Short mmCIF file of C-alpha atoms and ligand atoms in Angstrom, two decimals:
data_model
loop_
_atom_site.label_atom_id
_atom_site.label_comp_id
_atom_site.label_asym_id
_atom_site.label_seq_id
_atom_site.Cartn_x
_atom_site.Cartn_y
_atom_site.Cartn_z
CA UNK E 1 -26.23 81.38 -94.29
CA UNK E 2 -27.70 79.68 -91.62
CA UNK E 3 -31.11 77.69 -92.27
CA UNK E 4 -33.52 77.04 -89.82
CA UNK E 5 -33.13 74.06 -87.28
CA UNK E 6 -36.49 72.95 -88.84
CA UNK E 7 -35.54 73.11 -92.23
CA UNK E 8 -37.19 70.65 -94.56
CA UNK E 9 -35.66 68.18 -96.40
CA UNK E 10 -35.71 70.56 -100.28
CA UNK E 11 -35.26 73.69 -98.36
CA UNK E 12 -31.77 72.13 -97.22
CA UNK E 13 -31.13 70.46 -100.70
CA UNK E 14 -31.17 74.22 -102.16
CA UNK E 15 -29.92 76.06 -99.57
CA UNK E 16 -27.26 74.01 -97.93
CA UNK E 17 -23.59 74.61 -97.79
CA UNK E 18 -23.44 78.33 -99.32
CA UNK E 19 -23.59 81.40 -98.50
CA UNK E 20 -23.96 84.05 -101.61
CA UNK E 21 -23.27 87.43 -99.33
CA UNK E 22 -19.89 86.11 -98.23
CA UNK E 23 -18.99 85.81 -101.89
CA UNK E 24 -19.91 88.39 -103.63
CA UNK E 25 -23.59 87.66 -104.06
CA UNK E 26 -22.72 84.74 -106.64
CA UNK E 27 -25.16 82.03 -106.06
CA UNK E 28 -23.15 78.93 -105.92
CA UNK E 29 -19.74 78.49 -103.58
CA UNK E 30 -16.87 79.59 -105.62
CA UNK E 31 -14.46 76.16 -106.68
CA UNK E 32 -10.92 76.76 -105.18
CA UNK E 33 -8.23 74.97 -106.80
CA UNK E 34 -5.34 74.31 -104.04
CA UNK E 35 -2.41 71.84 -102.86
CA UNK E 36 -0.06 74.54 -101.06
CA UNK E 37 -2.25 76.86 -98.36
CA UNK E 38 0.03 79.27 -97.05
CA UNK E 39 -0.21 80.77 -93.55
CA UNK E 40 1.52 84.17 -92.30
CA UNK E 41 2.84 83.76 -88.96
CA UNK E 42 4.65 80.11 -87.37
CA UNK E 43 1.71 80.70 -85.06
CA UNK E 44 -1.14 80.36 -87.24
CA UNK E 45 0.66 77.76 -89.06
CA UNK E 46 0.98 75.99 -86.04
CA UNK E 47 -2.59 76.69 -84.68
CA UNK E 48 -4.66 75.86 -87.66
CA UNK E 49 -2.26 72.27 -88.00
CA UNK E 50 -3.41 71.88 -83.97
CA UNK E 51 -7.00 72.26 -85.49
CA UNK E 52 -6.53 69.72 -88.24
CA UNK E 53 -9.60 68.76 -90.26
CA UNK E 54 -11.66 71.83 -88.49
CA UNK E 55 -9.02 74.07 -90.31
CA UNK E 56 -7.78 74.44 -94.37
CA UNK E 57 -3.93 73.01 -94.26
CA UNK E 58 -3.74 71.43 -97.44
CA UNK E 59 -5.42 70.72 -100.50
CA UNK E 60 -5.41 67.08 -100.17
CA UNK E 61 -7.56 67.58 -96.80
CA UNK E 62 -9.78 69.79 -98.45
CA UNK E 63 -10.83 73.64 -99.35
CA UNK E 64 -14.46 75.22 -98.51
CA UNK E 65 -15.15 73.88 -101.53
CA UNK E 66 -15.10 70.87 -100.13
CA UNK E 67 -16.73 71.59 -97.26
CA UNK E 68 -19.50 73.40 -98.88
CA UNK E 69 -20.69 69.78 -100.06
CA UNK E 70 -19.16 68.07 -97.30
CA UNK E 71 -21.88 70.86 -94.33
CA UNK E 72 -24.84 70.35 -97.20
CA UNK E 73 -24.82 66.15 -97.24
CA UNK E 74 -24.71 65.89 -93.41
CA UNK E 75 -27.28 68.19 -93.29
CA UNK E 76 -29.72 66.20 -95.25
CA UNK E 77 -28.45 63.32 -93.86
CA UNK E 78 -28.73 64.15 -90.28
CA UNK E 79 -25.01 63.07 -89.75
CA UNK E 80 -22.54 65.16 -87.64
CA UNK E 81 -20.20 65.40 -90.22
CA UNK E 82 -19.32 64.10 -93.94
CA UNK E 83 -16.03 63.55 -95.64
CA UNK E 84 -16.04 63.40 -99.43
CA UNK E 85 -13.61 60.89 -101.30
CA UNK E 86 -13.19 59.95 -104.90
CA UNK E 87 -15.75 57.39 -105.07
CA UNK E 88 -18.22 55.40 -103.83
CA UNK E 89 -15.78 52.53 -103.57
CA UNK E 90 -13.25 54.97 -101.76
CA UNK E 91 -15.92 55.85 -98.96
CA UNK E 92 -16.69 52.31 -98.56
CA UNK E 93 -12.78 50.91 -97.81
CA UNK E 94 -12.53 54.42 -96.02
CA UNK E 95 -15.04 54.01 -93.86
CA UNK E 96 -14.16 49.88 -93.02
CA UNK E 97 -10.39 51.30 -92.93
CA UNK E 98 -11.24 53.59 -89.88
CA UNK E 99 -12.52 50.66 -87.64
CA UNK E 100 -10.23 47.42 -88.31
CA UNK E 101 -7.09 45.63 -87.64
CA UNK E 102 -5.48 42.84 -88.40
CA UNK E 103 -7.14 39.53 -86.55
CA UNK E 104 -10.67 41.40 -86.59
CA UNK E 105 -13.50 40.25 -88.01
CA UNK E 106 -16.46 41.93 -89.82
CA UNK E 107 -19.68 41.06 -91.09
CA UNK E 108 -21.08 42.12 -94.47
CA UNK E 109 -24.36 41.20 -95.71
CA UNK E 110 -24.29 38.50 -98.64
CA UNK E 111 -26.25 40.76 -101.12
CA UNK E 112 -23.68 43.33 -100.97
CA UNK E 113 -22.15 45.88 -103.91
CA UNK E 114 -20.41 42.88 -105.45
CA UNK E 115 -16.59 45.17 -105.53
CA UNK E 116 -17.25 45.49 -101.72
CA UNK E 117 -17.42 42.02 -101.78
CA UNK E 118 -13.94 41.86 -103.49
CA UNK E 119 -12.55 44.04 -100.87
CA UNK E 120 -13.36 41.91 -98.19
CA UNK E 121 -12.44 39.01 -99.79
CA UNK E 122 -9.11 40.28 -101.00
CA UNK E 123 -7.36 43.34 -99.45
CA UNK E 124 -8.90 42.78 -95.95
CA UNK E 125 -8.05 38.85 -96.04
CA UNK E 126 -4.73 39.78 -97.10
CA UNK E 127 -5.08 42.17 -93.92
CA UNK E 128 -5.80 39.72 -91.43
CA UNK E 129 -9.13 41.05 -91.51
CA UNK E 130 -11.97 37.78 -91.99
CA UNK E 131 -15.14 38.04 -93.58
CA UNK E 132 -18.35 36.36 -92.49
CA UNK E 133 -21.50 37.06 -95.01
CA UNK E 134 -25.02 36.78 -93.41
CA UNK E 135 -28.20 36.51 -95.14
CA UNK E 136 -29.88 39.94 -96.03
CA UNK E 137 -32.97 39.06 -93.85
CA UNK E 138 -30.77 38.01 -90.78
CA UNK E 139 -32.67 41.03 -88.24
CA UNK E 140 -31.73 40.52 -84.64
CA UNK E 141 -30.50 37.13 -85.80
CA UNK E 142 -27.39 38.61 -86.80
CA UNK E 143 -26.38 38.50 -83.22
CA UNK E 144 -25.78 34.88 -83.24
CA UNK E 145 -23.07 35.48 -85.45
CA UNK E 146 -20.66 37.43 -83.30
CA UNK E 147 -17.36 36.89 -82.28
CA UNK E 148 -14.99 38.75 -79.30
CA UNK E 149 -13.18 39.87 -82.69
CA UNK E 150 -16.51 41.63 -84.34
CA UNK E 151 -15.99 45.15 -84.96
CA UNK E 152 -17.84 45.95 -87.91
CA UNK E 153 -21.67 44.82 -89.36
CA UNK E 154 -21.70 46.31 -93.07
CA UNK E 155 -25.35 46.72 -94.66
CA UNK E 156 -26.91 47.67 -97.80
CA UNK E 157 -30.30 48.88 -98.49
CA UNK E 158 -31.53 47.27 -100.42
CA UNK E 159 -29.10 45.13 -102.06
CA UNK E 160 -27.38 45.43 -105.09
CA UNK E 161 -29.21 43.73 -107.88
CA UNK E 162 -31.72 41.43 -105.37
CA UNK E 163 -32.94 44.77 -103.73
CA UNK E 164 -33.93 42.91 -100.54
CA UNK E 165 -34.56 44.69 -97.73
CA UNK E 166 -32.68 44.24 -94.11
CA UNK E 167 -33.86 45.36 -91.17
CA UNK E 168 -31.49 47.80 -89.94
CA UNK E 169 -33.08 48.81 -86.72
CA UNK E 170 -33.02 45.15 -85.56
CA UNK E 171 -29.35 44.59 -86.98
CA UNK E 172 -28.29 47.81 -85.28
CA UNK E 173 -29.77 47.42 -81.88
CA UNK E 174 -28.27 43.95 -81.81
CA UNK E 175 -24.43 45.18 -82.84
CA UNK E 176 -24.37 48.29 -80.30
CA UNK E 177 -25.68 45.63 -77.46
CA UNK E 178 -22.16 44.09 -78.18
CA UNK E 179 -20.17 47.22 -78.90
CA UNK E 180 -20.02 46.71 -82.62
CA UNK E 181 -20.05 49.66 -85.23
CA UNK E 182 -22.85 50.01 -88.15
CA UNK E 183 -22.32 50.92 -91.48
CA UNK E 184 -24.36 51.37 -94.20
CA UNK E 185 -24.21 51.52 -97.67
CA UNK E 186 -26.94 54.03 -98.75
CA UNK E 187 -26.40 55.09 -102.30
CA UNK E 188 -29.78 53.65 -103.45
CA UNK E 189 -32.12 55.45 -101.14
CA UNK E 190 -29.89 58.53 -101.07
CA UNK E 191 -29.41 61.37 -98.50
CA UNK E 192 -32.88 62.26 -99.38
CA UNK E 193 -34.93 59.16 -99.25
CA UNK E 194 -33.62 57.59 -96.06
CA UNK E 195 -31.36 58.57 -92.99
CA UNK E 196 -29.54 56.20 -91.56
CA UNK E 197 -28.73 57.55 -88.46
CA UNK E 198 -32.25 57.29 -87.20
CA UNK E 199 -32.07 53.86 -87.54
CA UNK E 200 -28.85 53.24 -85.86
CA UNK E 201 -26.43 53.37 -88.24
CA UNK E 202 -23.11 54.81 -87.45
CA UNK E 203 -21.26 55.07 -90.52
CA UNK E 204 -22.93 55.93 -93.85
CA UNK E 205 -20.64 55.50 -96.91
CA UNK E 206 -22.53 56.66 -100.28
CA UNK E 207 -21.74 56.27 -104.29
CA UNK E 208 -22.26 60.26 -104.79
CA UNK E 209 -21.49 58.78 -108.53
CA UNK E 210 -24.60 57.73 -108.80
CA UNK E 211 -27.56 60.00 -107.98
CA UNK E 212 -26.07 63.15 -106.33
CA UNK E 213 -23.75 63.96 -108.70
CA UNK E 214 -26.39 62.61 -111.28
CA UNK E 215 -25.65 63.50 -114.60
CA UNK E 216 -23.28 60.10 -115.20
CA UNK E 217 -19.76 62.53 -115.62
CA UNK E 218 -18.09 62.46 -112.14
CA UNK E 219 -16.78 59.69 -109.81
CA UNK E 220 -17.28 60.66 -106.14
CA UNK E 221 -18.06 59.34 -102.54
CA UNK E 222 -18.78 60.44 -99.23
CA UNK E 223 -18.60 59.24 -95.75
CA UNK E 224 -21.14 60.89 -93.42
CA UNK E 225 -20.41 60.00 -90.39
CA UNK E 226 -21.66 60.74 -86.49
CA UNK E 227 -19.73 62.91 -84.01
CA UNK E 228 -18.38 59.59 -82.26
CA UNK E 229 -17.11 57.83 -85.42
CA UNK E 230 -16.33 61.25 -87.49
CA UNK E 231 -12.18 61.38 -86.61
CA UNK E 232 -11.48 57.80 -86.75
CA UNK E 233 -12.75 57.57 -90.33
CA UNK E 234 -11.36 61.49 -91.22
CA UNK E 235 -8.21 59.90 -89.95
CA UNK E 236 -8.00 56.62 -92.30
CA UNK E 237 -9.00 58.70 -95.17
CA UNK E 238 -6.29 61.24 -94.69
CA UNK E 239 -4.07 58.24 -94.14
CA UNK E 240 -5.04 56.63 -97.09
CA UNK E 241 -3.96 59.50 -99.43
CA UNK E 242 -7.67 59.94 -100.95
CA UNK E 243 -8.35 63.36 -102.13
CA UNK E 244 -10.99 64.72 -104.34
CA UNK E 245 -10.78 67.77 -107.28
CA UNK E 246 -12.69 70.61 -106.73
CA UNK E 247 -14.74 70.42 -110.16
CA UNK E 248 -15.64 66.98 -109.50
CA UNK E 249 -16.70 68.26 -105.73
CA UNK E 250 -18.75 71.10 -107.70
CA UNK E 251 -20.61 68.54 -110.09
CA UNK E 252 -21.83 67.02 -106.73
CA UNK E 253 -23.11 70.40 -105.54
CA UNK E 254 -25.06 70.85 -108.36
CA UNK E 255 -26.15 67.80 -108.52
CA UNK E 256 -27.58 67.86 -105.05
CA UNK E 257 -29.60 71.16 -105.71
CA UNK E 258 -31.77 69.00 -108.40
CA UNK E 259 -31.62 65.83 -105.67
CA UNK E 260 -35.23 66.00 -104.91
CA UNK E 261 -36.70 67.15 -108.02
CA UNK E 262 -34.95 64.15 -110.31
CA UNK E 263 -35.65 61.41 -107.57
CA UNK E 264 -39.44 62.02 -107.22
CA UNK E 265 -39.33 61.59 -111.40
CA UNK E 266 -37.00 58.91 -110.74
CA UNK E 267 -39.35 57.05 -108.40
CA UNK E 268 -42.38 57.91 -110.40
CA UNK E 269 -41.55 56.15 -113.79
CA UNK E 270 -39.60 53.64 -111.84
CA UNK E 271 -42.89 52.57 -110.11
CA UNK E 272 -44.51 53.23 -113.77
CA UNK E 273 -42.48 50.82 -115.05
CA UNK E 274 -42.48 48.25 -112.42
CA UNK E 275 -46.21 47.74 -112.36
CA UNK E 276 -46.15 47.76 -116.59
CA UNK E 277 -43.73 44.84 -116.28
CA UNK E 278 -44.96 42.89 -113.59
CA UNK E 279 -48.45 42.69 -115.86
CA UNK E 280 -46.32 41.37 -118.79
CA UNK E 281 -46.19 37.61 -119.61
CA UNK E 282 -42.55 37.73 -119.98
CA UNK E 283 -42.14 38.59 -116.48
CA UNK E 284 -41.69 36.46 -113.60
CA UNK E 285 -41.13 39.30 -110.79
CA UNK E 286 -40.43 42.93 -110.21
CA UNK E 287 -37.89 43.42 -107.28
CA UNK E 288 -39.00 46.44 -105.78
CA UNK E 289 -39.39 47.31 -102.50
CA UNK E 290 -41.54 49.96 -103.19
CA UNK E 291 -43.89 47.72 -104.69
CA UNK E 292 -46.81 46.83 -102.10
CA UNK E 293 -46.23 42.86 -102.69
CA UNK E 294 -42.51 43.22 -102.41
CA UNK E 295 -41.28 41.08 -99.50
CA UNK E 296 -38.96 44.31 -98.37
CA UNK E 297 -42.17 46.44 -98.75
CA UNK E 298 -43.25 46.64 -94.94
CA UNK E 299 -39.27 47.36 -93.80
CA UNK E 300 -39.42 50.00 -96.78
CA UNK E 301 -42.11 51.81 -95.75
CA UNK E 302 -41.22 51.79 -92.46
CA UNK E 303 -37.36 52.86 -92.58
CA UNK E 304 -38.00 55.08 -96.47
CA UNK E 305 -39.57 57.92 -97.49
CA UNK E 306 -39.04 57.28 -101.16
CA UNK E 307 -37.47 54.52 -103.78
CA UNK E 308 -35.28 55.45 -106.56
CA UNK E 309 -35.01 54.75 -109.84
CA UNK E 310 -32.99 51.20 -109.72
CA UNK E 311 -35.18 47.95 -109.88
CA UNK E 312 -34.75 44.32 -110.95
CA UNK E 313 -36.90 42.28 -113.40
CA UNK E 314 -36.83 38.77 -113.19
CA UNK E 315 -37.48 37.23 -116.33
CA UNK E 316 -39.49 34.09 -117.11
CA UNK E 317 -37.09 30.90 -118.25
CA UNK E 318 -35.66 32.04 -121.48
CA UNK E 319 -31.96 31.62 -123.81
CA UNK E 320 -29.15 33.65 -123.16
CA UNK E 321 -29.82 34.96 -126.67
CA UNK E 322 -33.53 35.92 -125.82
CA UNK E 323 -32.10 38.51 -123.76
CA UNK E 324 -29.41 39.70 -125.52
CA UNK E 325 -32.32 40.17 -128.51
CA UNK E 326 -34.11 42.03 -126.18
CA UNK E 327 -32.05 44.53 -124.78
CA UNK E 328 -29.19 45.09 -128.09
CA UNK E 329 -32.20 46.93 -130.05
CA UNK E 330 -33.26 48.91 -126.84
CA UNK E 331 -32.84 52.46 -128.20
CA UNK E 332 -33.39 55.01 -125.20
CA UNK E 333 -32.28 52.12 -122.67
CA UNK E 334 -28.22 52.66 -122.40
CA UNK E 335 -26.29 49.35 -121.59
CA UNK E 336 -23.58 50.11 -118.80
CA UNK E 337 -22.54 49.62 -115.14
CA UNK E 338 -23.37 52.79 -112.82
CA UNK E 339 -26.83 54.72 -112.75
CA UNK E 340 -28.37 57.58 -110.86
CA UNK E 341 -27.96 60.05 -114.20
CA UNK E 342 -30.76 61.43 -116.04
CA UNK E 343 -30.93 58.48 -118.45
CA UNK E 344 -32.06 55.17 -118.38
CA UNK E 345 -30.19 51.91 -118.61
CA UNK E 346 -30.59 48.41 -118.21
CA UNK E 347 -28.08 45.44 -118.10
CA UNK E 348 -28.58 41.57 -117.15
CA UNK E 349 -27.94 40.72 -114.30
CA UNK E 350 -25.36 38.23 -112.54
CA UNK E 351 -26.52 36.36 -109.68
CA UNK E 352 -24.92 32.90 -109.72
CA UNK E 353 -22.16 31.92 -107.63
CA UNK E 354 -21.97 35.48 -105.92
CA UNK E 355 -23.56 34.82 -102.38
CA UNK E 356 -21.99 31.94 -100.65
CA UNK E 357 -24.32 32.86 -97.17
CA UNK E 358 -27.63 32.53 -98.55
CA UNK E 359 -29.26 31.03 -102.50
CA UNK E 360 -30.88 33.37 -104.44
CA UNK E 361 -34.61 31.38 -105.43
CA UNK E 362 -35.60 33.09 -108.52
CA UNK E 363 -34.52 31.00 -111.48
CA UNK E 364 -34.90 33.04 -114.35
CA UNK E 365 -32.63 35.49 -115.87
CA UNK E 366 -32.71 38.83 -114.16
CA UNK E 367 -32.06 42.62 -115.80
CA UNK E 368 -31.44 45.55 -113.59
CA UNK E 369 -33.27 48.86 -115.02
CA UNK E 370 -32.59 52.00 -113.79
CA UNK E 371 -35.41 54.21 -115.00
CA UNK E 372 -34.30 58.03 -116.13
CA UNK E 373 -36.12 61.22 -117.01
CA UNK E 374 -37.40 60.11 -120.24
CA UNK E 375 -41.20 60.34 -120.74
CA UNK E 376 -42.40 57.11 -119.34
CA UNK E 377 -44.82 55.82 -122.57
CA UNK E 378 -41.22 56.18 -124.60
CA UNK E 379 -39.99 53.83 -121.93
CA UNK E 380 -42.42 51.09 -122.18
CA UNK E 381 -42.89 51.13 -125.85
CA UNK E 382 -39.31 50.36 -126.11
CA UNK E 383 -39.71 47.60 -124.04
CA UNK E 384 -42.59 46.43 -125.50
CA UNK E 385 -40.64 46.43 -129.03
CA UNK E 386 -37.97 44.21 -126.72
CA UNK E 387 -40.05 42.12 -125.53
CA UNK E 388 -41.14 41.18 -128.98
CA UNK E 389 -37.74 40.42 -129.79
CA UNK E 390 -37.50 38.40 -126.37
CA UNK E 391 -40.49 36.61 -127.80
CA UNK E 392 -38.79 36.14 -131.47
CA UNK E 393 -35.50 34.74 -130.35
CA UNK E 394 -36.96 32.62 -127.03
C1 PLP U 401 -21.81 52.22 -107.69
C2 PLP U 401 -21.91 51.76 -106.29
C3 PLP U 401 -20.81 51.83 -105.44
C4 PLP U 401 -19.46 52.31 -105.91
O1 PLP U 401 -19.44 53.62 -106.32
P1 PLP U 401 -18.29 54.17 -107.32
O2 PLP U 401 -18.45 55.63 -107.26
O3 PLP U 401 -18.60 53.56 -108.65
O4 PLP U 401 -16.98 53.68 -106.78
C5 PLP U 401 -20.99 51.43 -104.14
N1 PLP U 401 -22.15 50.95 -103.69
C6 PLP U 401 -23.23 50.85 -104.48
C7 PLP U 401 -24.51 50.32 -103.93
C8 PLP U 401 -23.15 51.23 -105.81
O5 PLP U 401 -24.20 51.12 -106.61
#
């Protein structure tokens, strides 16, 4: 089916990438399991390898399964085209892969997704490839910072675990002055909330783990990319050997048909919960950026149309133990890396020693909540029960 050029944003989340009367009237795209595609003729063997990711070859490249996922993201997105890959870490060394050799250099911002960090500081070093982190709120600063060798400025809004906000339109207009490719790491704002490409990005790698697919039981990425940057990154990730099943690629379709639904619940008892705790005495500060004091707040509202479910609290000065108290008898609060499912979850924090570009100022212990679908006054009695434990053991 084709949907209107004007389309809005939940019209595309439910009708995107399907097509019911080319399959039987069945609702949702039908999940094709494939490695060998066979072809009748040399000639159409021959012309649909000449068309190479615009044709089906091979499983590992992908089946309109695939696709089906790969036409609806873009779409919301506003990106030419998207590749999936098995995770969000895949589309993020996928989509550096595509634009660096050895003897480059690339710039990543020092609140990054703390494996991306890894990356850089491991596979690309051992690459050739060098690393310079710059501080979150850099702007058109960044500029200052660039070498004949740049090729690459990698940001994340907002950051993992700090949730500062950088100001991509500055950073962007600065890197394409000197010929240098954007990429941006927007799993927190999601496909939904904020589009990248408006703002100059020209890579956008995403965690699909985490809200799309939603329901915390599949690992997937994608790589949405623009029409200028689309085959050098299709190429690395076909070089790179990723390929993705086609039952994890359905969980992320039906994820995405609940996107906007979940996220506006998401945001709602996120924000419910932020103002709750920045009111409590145990708290020192909320990071936010949808909160109106938030230091990100103006570059939010201006480059956002939503915030997720994912906030940090910063605790007042308090024992190891005191938080440990608090959060081992949280009962709906689940304690575990990833988030974006239906549940909620909350884990401390680890900020020292991470950022070697910039300090982080807050001196108390931080937690990272991701708020889920649970009735909000469940929520907050549960951490009011904590923070009486918090209290208790302080
Ligand atoms: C989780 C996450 C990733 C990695 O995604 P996986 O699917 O777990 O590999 C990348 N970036 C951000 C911001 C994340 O939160």
């Amino acid at each position: 089916m084709t949907l209107r050029n004007n389309a809005k944003d939940d019209t595309i989340i439910t009708h995107a990438g399907r097509d019911p009367h080319a399959n039987y009237g069945i609702i949702n795209p039908p999940v094709y399991h494939a490695s060998t595609i066979v072809f009748p003729t040399v000639q159409a063997m021959e012309e649909a390898q000449k068309r190479r990711f615009f044709a089906y070859t091979y499983g590992r490249h992908g089946t309109p399964t695939t696709s089906a996922l790969e036409e609806a993201v873009a779409r919301l997105e506003g990106g030419w085209r998207a590749i999936a890959v098995p995770s969000g870490m895949a589309a993020i060394v996928g989509a550096i892969m595509g634009f660096v050799k050895a003897g480059d250099h690339i710039l990543v911002t020092d609140n990054v997704y703390a494996p991306t960090r890894k990356h850089c500081d491991d596979v690309l070093r051992r690459f050739g490839v060098e690393t310079t982190y710059y501080d979150p709120r850099i702007g058109a600063g960044i500029a200052q910072l660039f070498r004949p060798a740049t090729k690459l400025v990698f940001t994340e809004a907002p950051g993992s675990h700090t949730f500062e906000m950088p100001d991509i339109p500055a950073i962007a207009a600065a890197a394409h002055k000197a010929g240098i490719k954007v990429l941006m790491d927007n799993t927190w704002a999601t496909p939904l909330f904020c589009k990248p490409f408006g703002l100059g990005v020209d890579v956008v790698a995403h965690a699909a783990t985490k809200y799309i697919v939603g329901h915390s039981d599949a690992m997937l990425g994608i790589i949405d990319c623009t029409e200028e940057t689309y085959l050098t990154v299709r190429n690395a990730v076909a070089q790179l050997g990723y390929s993705v099943g086609p039952d994890d690629i359905y969980l992320g379709l039906r994820g995405l048909r609940t996107l906007g639904a979940r996220l506006r619940r998401h945001q709602e008892t996120a924000m419910t919960l932020a103002r709750w705790l920045k009111a409590r005495p145990e708290v020192e500060r909320v990071l936010y950026p949808a909160l109106p004091d938030d230091p990100g707040h103006a570059i939010w509202k201006r480059d956002m149309t939503g915030a997720t479910g994912l906030f940090g609290v910063v605790l007042k000065p308090c024992s190891k133990k005191a938080v440990a108290a608090m959060l081992d008898g949280l009962e709906l609060y689940g304690m575990g890396a990833s988030w974006g499912g239906y549940e909620s979850l909350i884990l401390p924090s680890h900020l020292e020693g991470i950022r070697t570009a910039t300090t982080w100022p807050a001196h108390g212990r931080t937690v990272r909540i991701h708020a889920g679908l649970e009735d909000p006054d469940d929520l907050i009695a549960d951490l009011e029960c904590g923070f009486e434990r918090w209290r208790a053991a302080a």
